[in-house]
Amino acid sequence: MQRVKDNHILAINSGSSSLKIALFRMDKKETVDLSARVERIGLSGCHFRIKDGKGRVLFEEHQRLRDHDAAINKFLKWLQKRKTPLAAVGHRVVNGGLNYDLPELITPRMEKALIGLEPLDPDHLPQELKAIKAVRRFYPELTQVACFDTAFHRHMPDIAQWYPLPRELWREGIRRYGFHGLSYEYLIHEIKRVAGAKAARGRVIIAHLGNGASMAAIRGGKSMDTTMGFTPTGGLMMGTRSGDLDPGVILYLLREKFMPLPAVSDLVNHRSGLLGVSGISSDLRDLVAQKTKNPHALEAIELFCYQARKFVGALAGVLGGLDTLIFTAGIGENMPRIRRRICQRLDFLGIHLDPALNERNAEVISRSGSQVTVRVMKTNEELMIARHTRSLLRH
Ligand code: ADP
């Protein structure tokens, strides 16, 4: 395997309509040299911004970008002009199917396998493959690594992966894969760093609450169960995704409303969740701003918190109790009132928040004496990608 003197690693995280990129100098400090974010790709209100490590804006544009290809091309063109030497590029790949349970070097064989997995996630995998191809066009010799969002959950107990469907569907790979794995893995390392190995090995629930939202039950540092399922549409209600539904709802839409497949997919992925229930926005901040004026905004907030609370209860059941609860991602890190609503009535599990600590997004927001330690932690999927990529280069 190649040995590289330079330690600049580019981490690329392609979402369904967004792109997050970070350039790390993988020294002891794991410094961020650049970060780029493109929002609303293919939509109006597209926003492209590149910042340096100190947060100064180096490039900004509000021009509509057709698709991910256009967004990544724009970034790579900009990067190439700076002549920053790169050691490798790591990509977040949403679904690794049955076979990928560790980060791996991207080879033509893997790319072919990933094309075969596209039906599992037609919303993300094609974008990720485009990003891999774009990097190859700009840097033909560069090592590229795939880091799978499903890998962290790949060895959950079978009972957490099973759907009560006929066996042959299980063998075909219809099962709970779970996602947000890079975020969970990063946070387990962080818990160990800030609270010690014992806490990281204990019974932990991580609530990753962003536009996409999921929770994982973790014990011994390993995933025991998670809310997302076969696709990232399942589990908790999200910004625009429905989360779990009775399968009968889909059947009804197909049978009685003659909804074509793309319309059903659009409904459950892009028109449901906070947006669908509120009829206003998928962004929880907008709903909080309107909750006194608009009862639908308040109902969407209540449903989101209710579902989150219900899943904390379910996952604590999986773990046989709880030692640590972590809130992370946009909502989890920044919205004290939402955390408070979620934790309401969870005192029976030993969860007791300290209102003042919670209000200021402190590191630990549970009150002293609370059986469960509740923490607010910043996640960093891009850094996890860069770490995996570096460790593959070292071998
Ligand atoms: P994703 O990475 O899944 O697109 P984020 O983790 O950025 O999503 O979370 C976006 C959600 O977090 C939105 O509902 C937004 O309202 C909420 N949020 C609240 N405060 C903030 C904040 N300071 N920065 C970003 N998102 C925030």
Coordinates of C-alpha atoms and ligand atoms in Angstrom, one line a residue:
M1 CA 0.0 0.0 0.0
Q2 CA 1.2 3.5 -0.7
R3 CA 3.1 5.5 1.9
V4 CA 2.5 9.2 1.6
K5 CA 4.4 12.0 3.2
D6 CA 1.7 14.5 2.9
N7 CA -1.1 14.3 5.4
H8 CA -3.9 16.3 3.8
I9 CA -7.0 14.3 3.6
L10 CA -10.2 15.4 2.0
A11 CA -13.5 14.1 3.5
I12 CA -16.6 14.2 1.3
N13 CA -20.0 13.8 2.7
S14 CA -22.8 13.9 0.1
G15 CA -26.3 14.2 1.4
S16 CA -29.4 14.0 -0.8
S17 CA -29.4 17.7 -1.5
S18 CA -26.3 18.8 0.3
L19 CA -22.6 18.4 0.2
K20 CA -20.2 18.8 3.1
I21 CA -16.5 18.7 2.5
A22 CA -13.6 19.2 4.9
L23 CA -9.9 19.2 4.3
F24 CA -7.9 18.0 7.3
R25 CA -4.3 18.1 8.1
M26 CA -4.0 14.8 9.9
D27 CA -1.4 15.8 12.3
K28 CA -1.8 15.2 16.1
K29 CA -4.3 18.1 16.2
E30 CA -6.3 16.9 13.2
T31 CA -6.6 20.5 12.0
V32 CA -9.3 21.6 9.6
D33 CA -7.7 23.6 6.8
L34 CA -10.8 24.1 4.7
S35 CA -14.5 23.3 4.9
A36 CA -17.1 23.6 2.2
R37 CA -20.8 23.3 2.4
V38 CA -23.3 23.3 -0.5
E39 CA -27.0 23.4 0.5
R40 CA -30.1 22.9 -1.7
I41 CA -28.4 21.4 -4.6
G42 CA -30.7 21.3 -7.7
L43 CA -33.1 23.6 -5.9
S44 CA -33.7 27.4 -5.7
G45 CA -31.9 29.0 -2.9
C46 CA -28.7 27.0 -3.5
H47 CA -25.8 28.2 -1.4
F48 CA -22.2 27.3 -1.8
R49 CA -19.6 28.4 0.8
I50 CA -16.0 27.6 1.4
K51 CA -14.3 28.6 4.7
D52 CA -10.7 28.4 5.9
G53 CA -9.7 26.7 9.2
K54 CA -10.4 29.9 11.1
G55 CA -13.9 30.2 9.8
R56 CA -13.2 33.0 7.3
V57 CA -15.2 32.8 4.1
L58 CA -13.0 32.2 1.1
F59 CA -15.7 31.7 -1.5
E60 CA -19.4 32.2 -1.5
E61 CA -22.0 31.9 -4.2
H62 CA -25.8 31.8 -4.4
Q63 CA -26.1 30.3 -7.8
R64 CA -28.3 27.4 -8.6
L65 CA -26.2 24.2 -9.1
R66 CA -27.9 21.6 -11.3
D67 CA -26.8 18.5 -9.4
H68 CA -24.1 17.0 -7.2
D69 CA -21.8 16.7 -10.1
A70 CA -21.9 20.4 -10.7
A71 CA -21.3 21.1 -7.0
I72 CA -18.3 18.8 -6.6
N73 CA -16.8 19.9 -9.9
K74 CA -17.0 23.5 -8.7
F75 CA -15.3 22.7 -5.5
L76 CA -12.6 20.5 -7.0
K77 CA -11.8 23.1 -9.7
W78 CA -11.4 25.7 -6.9
L79 CA -9.2 23.3 -4.8
Q80 CA -6.9 22.4 -7.7
K81 CA -6.1 26.1 -8.3
R82 CA -4.8 26.3 -4.7
K83 CA -2.4 23.4 -5.4
T84 CA -2.9 21.8 -2.0
P85 CA -1.2 18.4 -2.1
L86 CA -3.6 15.7 -1.2
A87 CA -2.8 12.3 0.4
A88 CA -6.2 10.7 -0.2
V89 CA -9.9 11.3 -0.3
G90 CA -12.4 9.6 1.9
H91 CA -16.1 9.4 1.1
R92 CA -19.2 8.8 3.2
V93 CA -21.1 6.0 1.4
V94 CA -24.5 5.6 2.8
N95 CA -25.1 1.9 2.3
G96 CA -22.5 -0.8 2.2
G97 CA -25.2 -3.6 1.9
L98 CA -24.4 -7.0 3.4
N99 CA -20.7 -7.1 2.4
Y100 CA -19.1 -3.9 3.6
D101 CA -18.5 -3.7 7.3
L102 CA -15.3 -1.7 7.3
P103 CA -13.9 1.3 5.4
E104 CA -12.1 0.1 2.2
L105 CA -10.0 1.4 -0.6
I106 CA -12.2 2.2 -3.6
T107 CA -11.4 -0.1 -6.5
P108 CA -13.2 -0.6 -9.9
R109 CA -14.6 -3.8 -8.3
M110 CA -16.1 -1.9 -5.4
E111 CA -17.6 0.7 -7.6
K112 CA -19.3 -2.0 -9.6
A113 CA -20.6 -3.5 -6.4
L114 CA -21.9 -0.1 -5.3
I115 CA -23.7 0.4 -8.6
G116 CA -25.4 -3.0 -7.7
L117 CA -26.5 -1.5 -4.3
E118 CA -28.1 1.6 -5.8
P119 CA -31.6 0.2 -5.5
L120 CA -31.1 0.1 -1.7
D121 CA -30.6 3.9 -1.7
P122 CA -31.4 5.6 -5.0
D123 CA -31.5 9.0 -3.2
H124 CA -27.8 8.9 -2.0
L125 CA -25.7 6.2 -3.6
P126 CA -25.8 7.7 -7.2
Q127 CA -24.6 11.0 -5.8
E128 CA -21.8 9.3 -3.9
L129 CA -20.6 7.4 -7.0
K130 CA -20.7 10.7 -8.9
A131 CA -18.4 12.3 -6.3
I132 CA -15.9 9.3 -6.6
K133 CA -15.8 9.7 -10.4
A134 CA -15.4 13.5 -10.2
V135 CA -12.4 13.1 -7.8
R136 CA -10.9 10.7 -10.3
R137 CA -11.3 13.1 -13.1
F138 CA -9.4 15.8 -11.2
Y139 CA -6.9 13.6 -9.4
P140 CA -6.6 10.4 -11.4
E141 CA -3.8 8.9 -9.2
L142 CA -5.3 9.7 -5.8
T143 CA -6.3 7.0 -3.3
Q144 CA -10.0 7.1 -2.5
V145 CA -11.6 5.4 0.4
A146 CA -15.3 4.5 1.1
C147 CA -16.5 4.8 4.7
F148 CA -19.9 3.2 5.0
D149 CA -22.7 4.7 7.2
T150 CA -24.1 1.2 7.7
A151 CA -20.8 -0.4 8.9
F152 CA -21.2 0.5 12.6
H153 CA -24.5 -1.4 12.7
R154 CA -23.5 -4.3 10.5
H155 CA -23.0 -6.6 13.4
M156 CA -26.0 -5.7 15.5
P157 CA -27.6 -8.8 17.0
D158 CA -29.7 -10.6 14.3
I159 CA -32.8 -9.9 16.4
A160 CA -32.3 -6.2 15.9
Q161 CA -31.8 -6.7 12.1
W162 CA -34.8 -8.9 11.4
Y163 CA -38.0 -7.8 10.0
P164 CA -40.9 -10.2 10.5
L165 CA -41.0 -11.1 6.8
P166 CA -40.4 -14.5 5.1
R167 CA -36.9 -15.9 5.4
E168 CA -36.0 -15.5 1.7
L169 CA -36.3 -11.8 2.0
W170 CA -33.8 -11.7 4.9
R171 CA -31.4 -13.8 2.8
E172 CA -31.8 -11.3 0.0
G173 CA -30.7 -8.5 2.3
I174 CA -34.0 -7.0 3.4
R175 CA -33.2 -6.2 7.0
R176 CA -32.5 -3.3 9.3
Y177 CA -29.1 -1.8 8.2
G178 CA -29.2 1.4 10.3
F179 CA -27.4 4.6 9.3
H180 CA -25.5 7.6 10.8
G181 CA -22.8 5.1 11.7
L182 CA -19.9 7.5 11.2
S183 CA -21.5 9.9 13.6
Y184 CA -22.1 7.2 16.3
E185 CA -18.6 5.8 15.9
Y186 CA -17.1 9.3 16.3
L187 CA -19.1 10.0 19.4
I188 CA -18.2 6.7 21.0
H189 CA -14.5 7.8 20.7
E190 CA -15.5 11.2 22.1
I191 CA -17.3 9.7 25.1
K192 CA -14.1 7.7 25.8
R193 CA -12.0 10.8 25.6
V194 CA -14.2 13.0 27.8
A195 CA -15.8 10.6 30.2
G196 CA -13.4 7.6 30.1
A197 CA -13.5 4.0 28.9
K198 CA -16.1 2.8 31.4
A199 CA -18.7 5.3 30.2
A200 CA -18.0 4.4 26.6
R201 CA -18.4 0.7 27.3
G202 CA -21.7 1.3 29.3
R203 CA -25.3 1.5 28.1
V204 CA -25.5 4.5 25.8
I205 CA -28.2 6.0 23.7
I206 CA -27.1 8.5 21.1
A207 CA -29.8 10.7 19.7
H208 CA -28.5 12.1 16.4
L209 CA -31.2 14.8 15.7
G210 CA -30.5 16.8 12.5
N211 CA -32.5 17.0 9.3
G212 CA -32.0 13.3 9.2
A213 CA -32.6 11.9 12.7
S214 CA -31.9 8.6 14.3
M215 CA -31.0 7.0 17.6
A216 CA -28.7 4.1 18.4
A217 CA -28.6 1.8 21.5
I218 CA -24.9 1.0 22.1
R219 CA -23.3 -1.3 24.7
G220 CA -19.7 -2.2 25.0
G221 CA -19.1 0.4 22.2
K222 CA -21.1 -1.7 19.8
S223 CA -24.5 -1.0 18.2
M224 CA -27.2 -3.1 19.6
D225 CA -30.2 -1.6 17.8
T226 CA -31.0 1.6 15.9
T227 CA -34.1 3.4 14.7
M228 CA -33.4 3.7 11.0
G229 CA -34.0 0.5 9.1
F230 CA -33.6 -0.8 5.6
T231 CA -33.3 2.8 4.4
P232 CA -32.7 6.1 6.1
T233 CA -36.5 6.9 5.7
G234 CA -37.4 4.7 8.7
G235 CA -37.5 5.3 12.4
L236 CA -38.0 8.7 13.9
M237 CA -39.9 11.4 12.1
M238 CA -37.4 13.8 10.5
G239 CA -37.2 17.1 8.7
T240 CA -38.9 15.9 5.6
R241 CA -38.9 12.1 6.0
S242 CA -41.9 10.3 7.6
G243 CA -40.0 7.7 9.7
D244 CA -41.8 4.5 10.5
L245 CA -45.2 4.0 9.0
D246 CA -47.7 1.2 9.0
P247 CA -46.9 -0.6 5.6
G248 CA -50.7 -0.4 5.1
V249 CA -50.4 3.3 4.5
I250 CA -48.2 2.8 1.5
L251 CA -50.5 0.1 0.2
Y252 CA -53.4 2.4 0.6
L253 CA -51.7 5.2 -1.4
L254 CA -50.8 2.8 -4.2
R255 CA -54.2 1.0 -4.3
E256 CA -56.7 3.7 -3.5
K257 CA -55.0 6.9 -4.6
F258 CA -53.2 5.3 -7.6
M259 CA -50.1 7.2 -6.5
P260 CA -47.2 6.4 -8.8
L261 CA -44.0 5.1 -7.2
P262 CA -42.0 8.4 -7.6
A263 CA -44.8 10.3 -5.9
V264 CA -44.8 7.9 -3.0
S265 CA -41.1 8.2 -2.7
D266 CA -41.3 11.9 -2.8
L267 CA -44.0 11.9 -0.2
V268 CA -42.2 9.9 2.4
N269 CA -38.7 11.3 1.8
H270 CA -39.3 15.0 0.9
R271 CA -42.8 16.0 1.9
S272 CA -43.4 14.4 5.3
G273 CA -41.9 14.8 8.8
L274 CA -41.7 18.3 10.3
L275 CA -42.5 19.8 6.9
G276 CA -45.5 17.6 6.3
V277 CA -47.1 18.0 9.7
S278 CA -46.5 21.7 10.0
G279 CA -47.1 22.6 6.4
I280 CA -44.5 25.3 6.9
S281 CA -40.9 24.2 7.1
S282 CA -38.6 21.2 7.7
D283 CA -36.4 23.4 9.8
L284 CA -37.2 23.1 13.5
R285 CA -36.0 26.7 14.1
D286 CA -38.7 28.0 11.8
L287 CA -41.3 26.0 13.6
V288 CA -40.2 27.2 17.0
A289 CA -40.4 30.8 15.8
Q290 CA -44.0 30.2 14.7
K291 CA -45.3 28.0 17.4
T292 CA -47.4 30.6 19.2
K293 CA -49.0 31.8 15.9
N294 CA -49.5 28.5 14.2
P295 CA -50.9 25.5 15.9
H296 CA -49.6 23.2 13.2
A297 CA -46.0 24.3 13.9
L298 CA -46.6 23.4 17.6
E299 CA -48.1 20.0 16.7
A300 CA -45.1 19.2 14.5
I301 CA -42.7 20.0 17.4
E302 CA -44.8 18.0 19.8
L303 CA -44.9 15.0 17.5
F304 CA -41.2 15.1 17.0
C305 CA -40.5 15.2 20.7
Y306 CA -43.1 12.6 21.5
Q307 CA -41.6 10.1 19.0
A308 CA -38.0 10.8 20.2
R309 CA -39.1 10.2 23.8
K310 CA -40.9 6.9 22.8
F311 CA -37.7 5.7 21.1
V312 CA -35.5 6.5 24.0
G313 CA -37.8 4.3 26.1
A314 CA -37.7 1.5 23.5
L315 CA -33.9 1.6 23.2
A316 CA -33.4 1.7 27.0
G317 CA -35.5 -1.5 27.0
V318 CA -33.1 -3.0 24.5
L319 CA -30.2 -2.1 26.7
G320 CA -31.8 -3.2 30.0
G321 CA -31.4 0.3 31.4
L322 CA -29.3 3.4 30.6
D323 CA -26.1 5.0 31.8
T324 CA -25.5 7.8 29.2
L325 CA -27.8 9.7 26.8
I326 CA -26.1 11.9 24.2
F327 CA -27.8 14.6 22.1
T328 CA -26.0 15.5 18.9
A329 CA -26.5 17.1 15.4
G330 CA -28.2 20.4 14.6
I331 CA -31.3 19.9 16.8
G332 CA -29.6 17.8 19.5
E333 CA -26.7 20.3 19.9
N334 CA -28.5 23.6 19.8
M335 CA -32.1 23.3 21.0
P336 CA -32.4 23.1 24.8
R337 CA -36.2 23.3 24.8
I338 CA -36.5 20.4 22.4
R339 CA -34.2 18.3 24.6
R340 CA -36.3 19.3 27.6
R341 CA -39.5 18.2 25.9
I342 CA -37.9 14.9 24.9
C343 CA -36.7 14.2 28.4
Q344 CA -40.1 15.0 30.0
R345 CA -41.5 12.0 31.9
L346 CA -38.2 10.1 31.4
D347 CA -37.4 10.5 35.0
F348 CA -38.6 6.9 35.6
L349 CA -35.5 5.9 33.6
G350 CA -33.2 8.0 35.8
I351 CA -33.0 10.9 33.4
H352 CA -33.0 14.3 35.3
L353 CA -32.0 17.4 33.4
D354 CA -30.5 20.5 35.1
P355 CA -32.6 23.3 33.5
A356 CA -29.7 25.9 33.7
L357 CA -27.1 23.6 32.2
N358 CA -29.5 22.4 29.5
E359 CA -30.4 26.0 28.6
R360 CA -26.7 26.9 28.0
N361 CA -26.0 23.7 25.9
A362 CA -23.4 22.6 28.6
E363 CA -21.3 19.5 28.0
V364 CA -23.2 17.6 30.8
I365 CA -26.9 18.7 31.1
S366 CA -28.1 16.2 33.7
R367 CA -28.2 17.4 37.3
S368 CA -25.8 15.9 39.8
G369 CA -27.2 12.7 41.2
S370 CA -29.0 11.9 38.0
Q371 CA -28.7 8.2 37.4
V372 CA -28.2 8.8 33.7
T373 CA -25.6 11.2 32.5
V374 CA -27.0 13.3 29.7
R375 CA -24.5 15.0 27.4
V376 CA -24.5 17.4 24.5
M377 CA -21.8 16.5 22.0
K378 CA -20.8 17.9 18.7
T379 CA -20.6 15.2 16.0
N380 CA -18.0 15.2 13.2
E381 CA -18.7 12.7 10.5
E382 CA -16.0 14.3 8.3
L383 CA -13.3 13.8 10.8
M384 CA -14.3 10.1 11.2
I385 CA -14.0 9.7 7.5
A386 CA -10.5 11.4 7.5
R387 CA -9.4 9.1 10.4
H388 CA -10.5 6.0 8.6
T389 CA -8.8 7.1 5.4
R390 CA -5.6 7.9 7.1
S391 CA -5.5 4.5 8.8
L392 CA -6.0 2.7 5.5
L393 CA -3.1 4.7 4.0
R394 CA -0.9 3.6 6.9
H395 CA -1.3 -0.1 6.3
Ligands
ADP1 P1 -28.1 17.6 8.5 O1 -26.7 17.6 8.7 O2 -28.8 16.3 8.7 O3 -28.6 18.3 7.2 P2 -28.1 19.3 10.8 O4 -27.4 18.5 11.8 O5 -27.5 20.6 10.3 O6 -28.8 18.5 9.6 O7 -29.5 19.8 11.6 C1 -30.4 20.7 11.0 C2 -31.6 20.9 12.0 O8 -31.0 21.4 13.2 C3 -32.6 21.9 11.5 O9 -33.9 21.4 12.0 C4 -32.3 23.1 12.3 O10 -33.5 23.9 12.6 C5 -31.7 22.6 13.6 N1 -30.8 23.6 14.2 C6 -31.1 24.3 15.3 N2 -30.1 25.1 15.7 C7 -29.1 24.9 14.7 C8 -27.9 25.5 14.5 N3 -27.3 26.4 15.3 N4 -27.2 25.1 13.4 C9 -27.7 24.2 12.6 N5 -28.9 23.6 12.7 C10 -29.6 24.0 13.8

